[in-house]
C-alpha cells in the first residue's frame, strides 16, 4: 500500500494534464469502475457565490433528519481529505490510498485508449469520491460543481435536484464573457424533467436558467 504522501504526490502530479472541460473521459473512467455515480441520490449544486456554504447547509439539514450524507466540495482549506466527507467526517487518509491504488489500472486504461486523454486531477478525485460514497452506502450526496456546470466532471450524474446559487462573472476565460453565457454553462446541470431550484438572480441570468429549464421540461 502506498503512503498518504505518495498518494498526494500522484494526485497532484495529475495537474500537469490541466483542466479539460468535457464528460468523455470521466464517463469512461466511471464505466470501468462500475458506474458508482448511478447508484447515488444526488443534490447537485452550481453557481458563482455561495456554492460551498449552500452544500454544507443542505448536508446539515439532511443529517439533522437522520440521513447519512456525503459531501463533495472543492477546493480544500488545509488537507485534501476535506473534499470528501460523510456526516462532516473527512475521508480517512488510508482510504484515499486504498481507493487510489484500486482505480489506478482504470486511469491507465483510459489514458492508453485511443481518442481519450489522460484523466485530469479533478476527474480522478471525482471518480474516487463517487466510488467511496457508493461503497459507504450513503443516503444522499451533496455534490458541488468544480467549474461551470455543463462540462464539469460532476455533471455525469443524474441528480434528484439541481440547485443553482447566485451567478455572477466567473472564470470568463472558460465560461464566456457575458452573464447569459455564464448562466448557460452553469445551467447545464439542469436535467430533462428534473427538479431545479435557483436563488435570486440577475434578470438576464434568471431568463437563461428559465429558458434551459423550459427546454428540458424541468
Short mmCIF file of C-alpha atoms in Angstrom, two decimals:
data_model
loop_
_atom_site.label_atom_id
_atom_site.label_comp_id
_atom_site.label_asym_id
_atom_site.label_seq_id
_atom_site.Cartn_x
_atom_site.Cartn_y
_atom_site.Cartn_z
CA UNK A 1 0.00 0.00 0.00
CA UNK A 2 1.29 3.45 -0.87
CA UNK A 3 1.64 6.11 1.80
CA UNK A 4 -0.63 9.15 2.01
CA UNK A 5 2.25 11.37 0.90
CA UNK A 6 2.82 9.16 -2.14
CA UNK A 7 -0.91 9.22 -2.91
CA UNK A 8 -0.97 13.02 -2.82
CA UNK A 9 2.16 13.20 -4.96
CA UNK A 10 0.42 11.06 -7.59
CA UNK A 11 -2.83 13.03 -7.39
CA UNK A 12 -1.21 16.47 -7.60
CA UNK A 13 1.03 15.33 -10.44
CA UNK A 14 -2.19 14.96 -12.43
CA UNK A 15 -2.50 18.75 -12.51
CA UNK A 16 0.02 18.68 -15.36
CA UNK A 17 -2.83 17.46 -17.58
CA UNK A 18 -4.63 20.74 -16.97
CA UNK A 19 -8.35 21.42 -16.87
CA UNK A 20 -10.24 19.67 -19.65
CA UNK A 21 -13.91 20.50 -19.67
CA UNK A 22 -15.99 17.63 -21.02
CA UNK A 23 -17.51 14.34 -19.89
CA UNK A 24 -15.96 11.82 -22.27
CA UNK A 25 -13.01 10.81 -20.08
CA UNK A 26 -14.85 10.65 -16.78
CA UNK A 27 -17.75 8.73 -18.31
CA UNK A 28 -15.32 6.05 -19.48
CA UNK A 29 -13.40 6.03 -16.19
CA UNK A 30 -16.60 5.62 -14.19
CA UNK A 31 -17.79 2.91 -16.57
CA UNK A 32 -14.61 0.97 -15.80
CA UNK A 33 -15.29 1.43 -12.08
CA UNK A 34 -18.83 0.05 -12.32
CA UNK A 35 -20.65 3.39 -12.66
CA UNK A 36 -20.92 4.11 -8.91
CA UNK A 37 -22.41 7.56 -9.57
CA UNK A 38 -25.56 5.95 -10.94
CA UNK A 39 -26.25 4.30 -7.58
CA UNK A 40 -26.33 7.55 -5.62
CA UNK A 41 -29.10 10.02 -4.76
CA UNK A 42 -27.54 13.35 -5.59
CA UNK A 43 -28.24 17.03 -4.98
CA UNK A 44 -26.07 18.88 -7.50
CA UNK A 45 -25.08 22.48 -6.75
CA UNK A 46 -23.67 25.02 -9.22
CA UNK A 47 -23.29 28.79 -9.11
CA UNK A 48 -20.73 31.53 -8.57
CA UNK A 49 -21.26 32.65 -4.99
CA UNK A 50 -22.25 30.53 -2.01
CA UNK A 51 -21.87 27.05 -3.53
CA UNK A 52 -19.83 25.66 -0.67
CA UNK A 53 -21.93 27.15 2.11
CA UNK A 54 -25.12 26.02 0.37
CA UNK A 55 -23.76 22.48 0.11
CA UNK A 56 -22.80 22.47 3.80
CA UNK A 57 -26.24 23.77 4.78
CA UNK A 58 -28.06 21.12 2.73
CA UNK A 59 -25.83 18.43 4.22
CA UNK A 60 -26.53 19.65 7.77
CA UNK A 61 -30.29 19.73 7.19
CA UNK A 62 -30.31 16.17 5.86
CA UNK A 63 -28.12 14.96 8.71
CA UNK A 64 -30.47 16.53 11.25
CA UNK A 65 -33.20 14.29 9.83
CA UNK A 66 -31.04 11.24 10.47
CA UNK A 67 -29.66 10.65 6.98
CA UNK A 68 -26.14 9.51 6.14
CA UNK A 69 -24.92 12.31 3.89
CA UNK A 70 -21.92 12.51 1.60
CA UNK A 71 -20.46 15.92 0.81
CA UNK A 72 -18.10 16.62 -2.09
CA UNK A 73 -16.64 20.13 -2.30
CA UNK A 74 -13.56 21.91 -3.59
CA UNK A 75 -11.03 23.28 -3.02
CA UNK A 76 -9.88 22.18 0.44
CA UNK A 77 -8.55 24.61 3.04
CA UNK A 78 -5.92 22.55 4.87
CA UNK A 79 -5.97 18.88 3.90
CA UNK A 80 -7.04 17.06 0.74
CA UNK A 81 -9.39 14.80 2.73
CA UNK A 82 -11.69 17.78 3.43
CA UNK A 83 -13.04 17.45 -0.11
CA UNK A 84 -14.75 14.12 0.61
CA UNK A 85 -16.88 13.85 3.75
CA UNK A 86 -19.63 11.73 5.25
CA UNK A 87 -21.66 13.37 8.02
CA UNK A 88 -18.97 16.05 8.34
CA UNK A 89 -16.18 13.50 8.83
CA UNK A 90 -13.41 13.68 6.26
CA UNK A 91 -12.39 10.54 4.41
CA UNK A 92 -9.63 8.62 6.17
CA UNK A 93 -6.16 9.12 4.69
CA UNK A 94 -5.69 5.37 4.47
CA UNK A 95 -8.90 5.13 2.46
CA UNK A 96 -7.57 7.67 -0.01
CA UNK A 97 -4.52 5.45 -0.53
CA UNK A 98 -6.64 2.32 -0.91
CA UNK A 99 -9.05 3.88 -3.40
CA UNK A 100 -6.27 5.38 -5.48
CA UNK A 101 -4.48 2.04 -5.74
CA UNK A 102 -7.72 0.41 -6.87
CA UNK A 103 -8.54 2.94 -9.56
CA UNK A 104 -5.01 3.35 -10.97
CA UNK A 105 -5.45 0.50 -13.50
CA UNK A 106 -8.62 2.16 -14.81
CA UNK A 107 -6.86 5.52 -15.02
CA UNK A 108 -4.12 3.92 -17.11
CA UNK A 109 -6.65 2.19 -19.34
CA UNK A 110 -8.42 5.47 -20.13
CA UNK A 111 -5.08 7.20 -20.75
CA UNK A 112 -3.94 4.45 -23.13
CA UNK A 113 -7.19 4.23 -25.09
CA UNK A 114 -7.09 5.99 -28.49
CA UNK A 115 -9.24 9.15 -28.68
CA UNK A 116 -9.23 9.56 -24.88
CA UNK A 117 -6.88 11.80 -22.95
CA UNK A 118 -5.27 11.16 -19.60
CA UNK A 119 -7.79 11.69 -16.78
CA UNK A 120 -7.22 15.01 -15.04
CA UNK A 121 -6.77 15.82 -11.35
CA UNK A 122 -10.45 16.69 -10.91
CA UNK A 123 -11.72 13.73 -12.95
CA UNK A 124 -9.71 11.30 -10.84
CA UNK A 125 -10.71 12.66 -7.44
CA UNK A 126 -14.35 12.98 -8.52
CA UNK A 127 -14.34 9.34 -9.60
CA UNK A 128 -12.66 8.37 -6.35
CA UNK A 129 -15.33 10.23 -4.40
CA UNK A 130 -18.21 8.58 -6.29
CA UNK A 131 -16.72 5.14 -5.62
CA UNK A 132 -16.21 5.92 -1.93
CA UNK A 133 -19.71 7.26 -1.40
CA UNK A 134 -21.27 4.33 -3.23
CA UNK A 135 -19.40 1.76 -1.17
CA UNK A 136 -20.22 3.57 2.07
CA UNK A 137 -23.92 3.30 1.17
CA UNK A 138 -24.82 6.89 1.94
CA UNK A 139 -28.43 8.09 1.74
CA UNK A 140 -27.68 11.32 -0.15
CA UNK A 141 -24.73 13.01 -1.81
CA UNK A 142 -24.46 16.80 -1.89
CA UNK A 143 -22.23 17.43 -4.89
CA UNK A 144 -20.58 20.77 -5.63
CA UNK A 145 -19.66 21.62 -9.22
CA UNK A 146 -15.97 22.26 -9.72
CA UNK A 147 -16.04 24.77 -12.60
CA UNK A 148 -19.03 25.92 -14.62
CA UNK A 149 -21.52 23.10 -14.84
CA UNK A 150 -22.39 21.80 -18.29
CA UNK A 151 -18.97 20.28 -18.98
CA UNK A 152 -17.80 19.85 -15.39
CA UNK A 153 -16.80 16.31 -14.37
CA UNK A 154 -19.53 16.23 -11.70
CA UNK A 155 -22.18 16.62 -14.41
CA UNK A 156 -22.08 12.92 -15.26
CA UNK A 157 -24.68 12.47 -12.52
CA UNK A 158 -28.47 12.31 -12.79
CA UNK A 159 -29.42 14.25 -9.67
CA UNK A 160 -32.64 14.31 -7.70
CA UNK A 161 -32.33 18.10 -7.58
CA UNK A 162 -30.20 20.63 -9.45
CA UNK A 163 -29.59 23.75 -7.35
CA UNK A 164 -28.10 26.98 -8.69
CA UNK A 165 -26.77 29.65 -6.34
CA UNK A 166 -26.20 33.28 -7.33
CA UNK A 167 -24.45 33.60 -10.68
CA UNK A 168 -22.03 36.42 -11.44
CA UNK A 169 -18.97 36.97 -13.64
CA UNK A 170 -16.79 33.91 -13.06
CA UNK A 171 -13.99 32.08 -14.94
CA UNK A 172 -14.73 34.18 -18.02
CA UNK A 173 -11.82 32.63 -19.93
CA UNK A 174 -13.66 29.29 -19.88
CA UNK A 175 -17.35 30.09 -19.36
CA UNK A 176 -17.97 33.16 -21.51
CA UNK A 177 -17.84 36.95 -21.42
CA UNK A 178 -21.49 37.70 -20.65
CA UNK A 179 -23.77 36.75 -17.79
CA UNK A 180 -26.01 34.94 -20.26
CA UNK A 181 -23.13 32.77 -21.47
CA UNK A 182 -22.01 32.00 -17.92
CA UNK A 183 -25.59 31.20 -16.88
CA UNK A 184 -25.89 28.87 -19.87
CA UNK A 185 -22.83 26.93 -18.74
CA UNK A 186 -23.87 26.73 -15.10
CA UNK A 187 -27.46 25.96 -16.08
CA UNK A 188 -26.08 22.98 -17.95
CA UNK A 189 -26.53 20.91 -14.78
CA UNK A 190 -30.30 21.05 -15.34
CA UNK A 191 -31.51 17.63 -16.46
CA UNK A 192 -34.50 16.62 -18.55
CA UNK A 193 -37.69 16.61 -16.45
CA UNK A 194 -35.62 17.28 -13.35
CA UNK A 195 -36.22 19.49 -10.34
CA UNK A 196 -34.42 22.84 -10.42
CA UNK A 197 -34.02 25.31 -7.57
CA UNK A 198 -32.40 28.70 -8.08
CA UNK A 199 -31.52 31.53 -5.75
CA UNK A 200 -32.41 35.10 -6.67
CA UNK A 201 -30.61 36.01 -9.90
CA UNK A 202 -29.96 38.96 -12.18
CA UNK A 203 -32.79 39.21 -14.69
CA UNK A 204 -30.69 38.06 -17.65
CA UNK A 205 -29.40 35.09 -15.63
CA UNK A 206 -32.88 34.11 -14.47
CA UNK A 207 -34.18 34.28 -18.03
CA UNK A 208 -31.39 31.99 -19.26
CA UNK A 209 -31.96 29.46 -16.48
CA UNK A 210 -35.71 29.50 -17.10
CA UNK A 211 -35.13 29.00 -20.82
CA UNK A 212 -32.99 25.92 -20.19
CA UNK A 213 -35.49 24.55 -17.68
CA UNK A 214 -38.36 25.07 -20.12
CA UNK A 215 -36.43 23.40 -22.95
CA UNK A 216 -35.82 20.37 -20.72
CA UNK A 217 -39.32 20.35 -19.25
CA UNK A 218 -37.82 20.76 -15.80
#
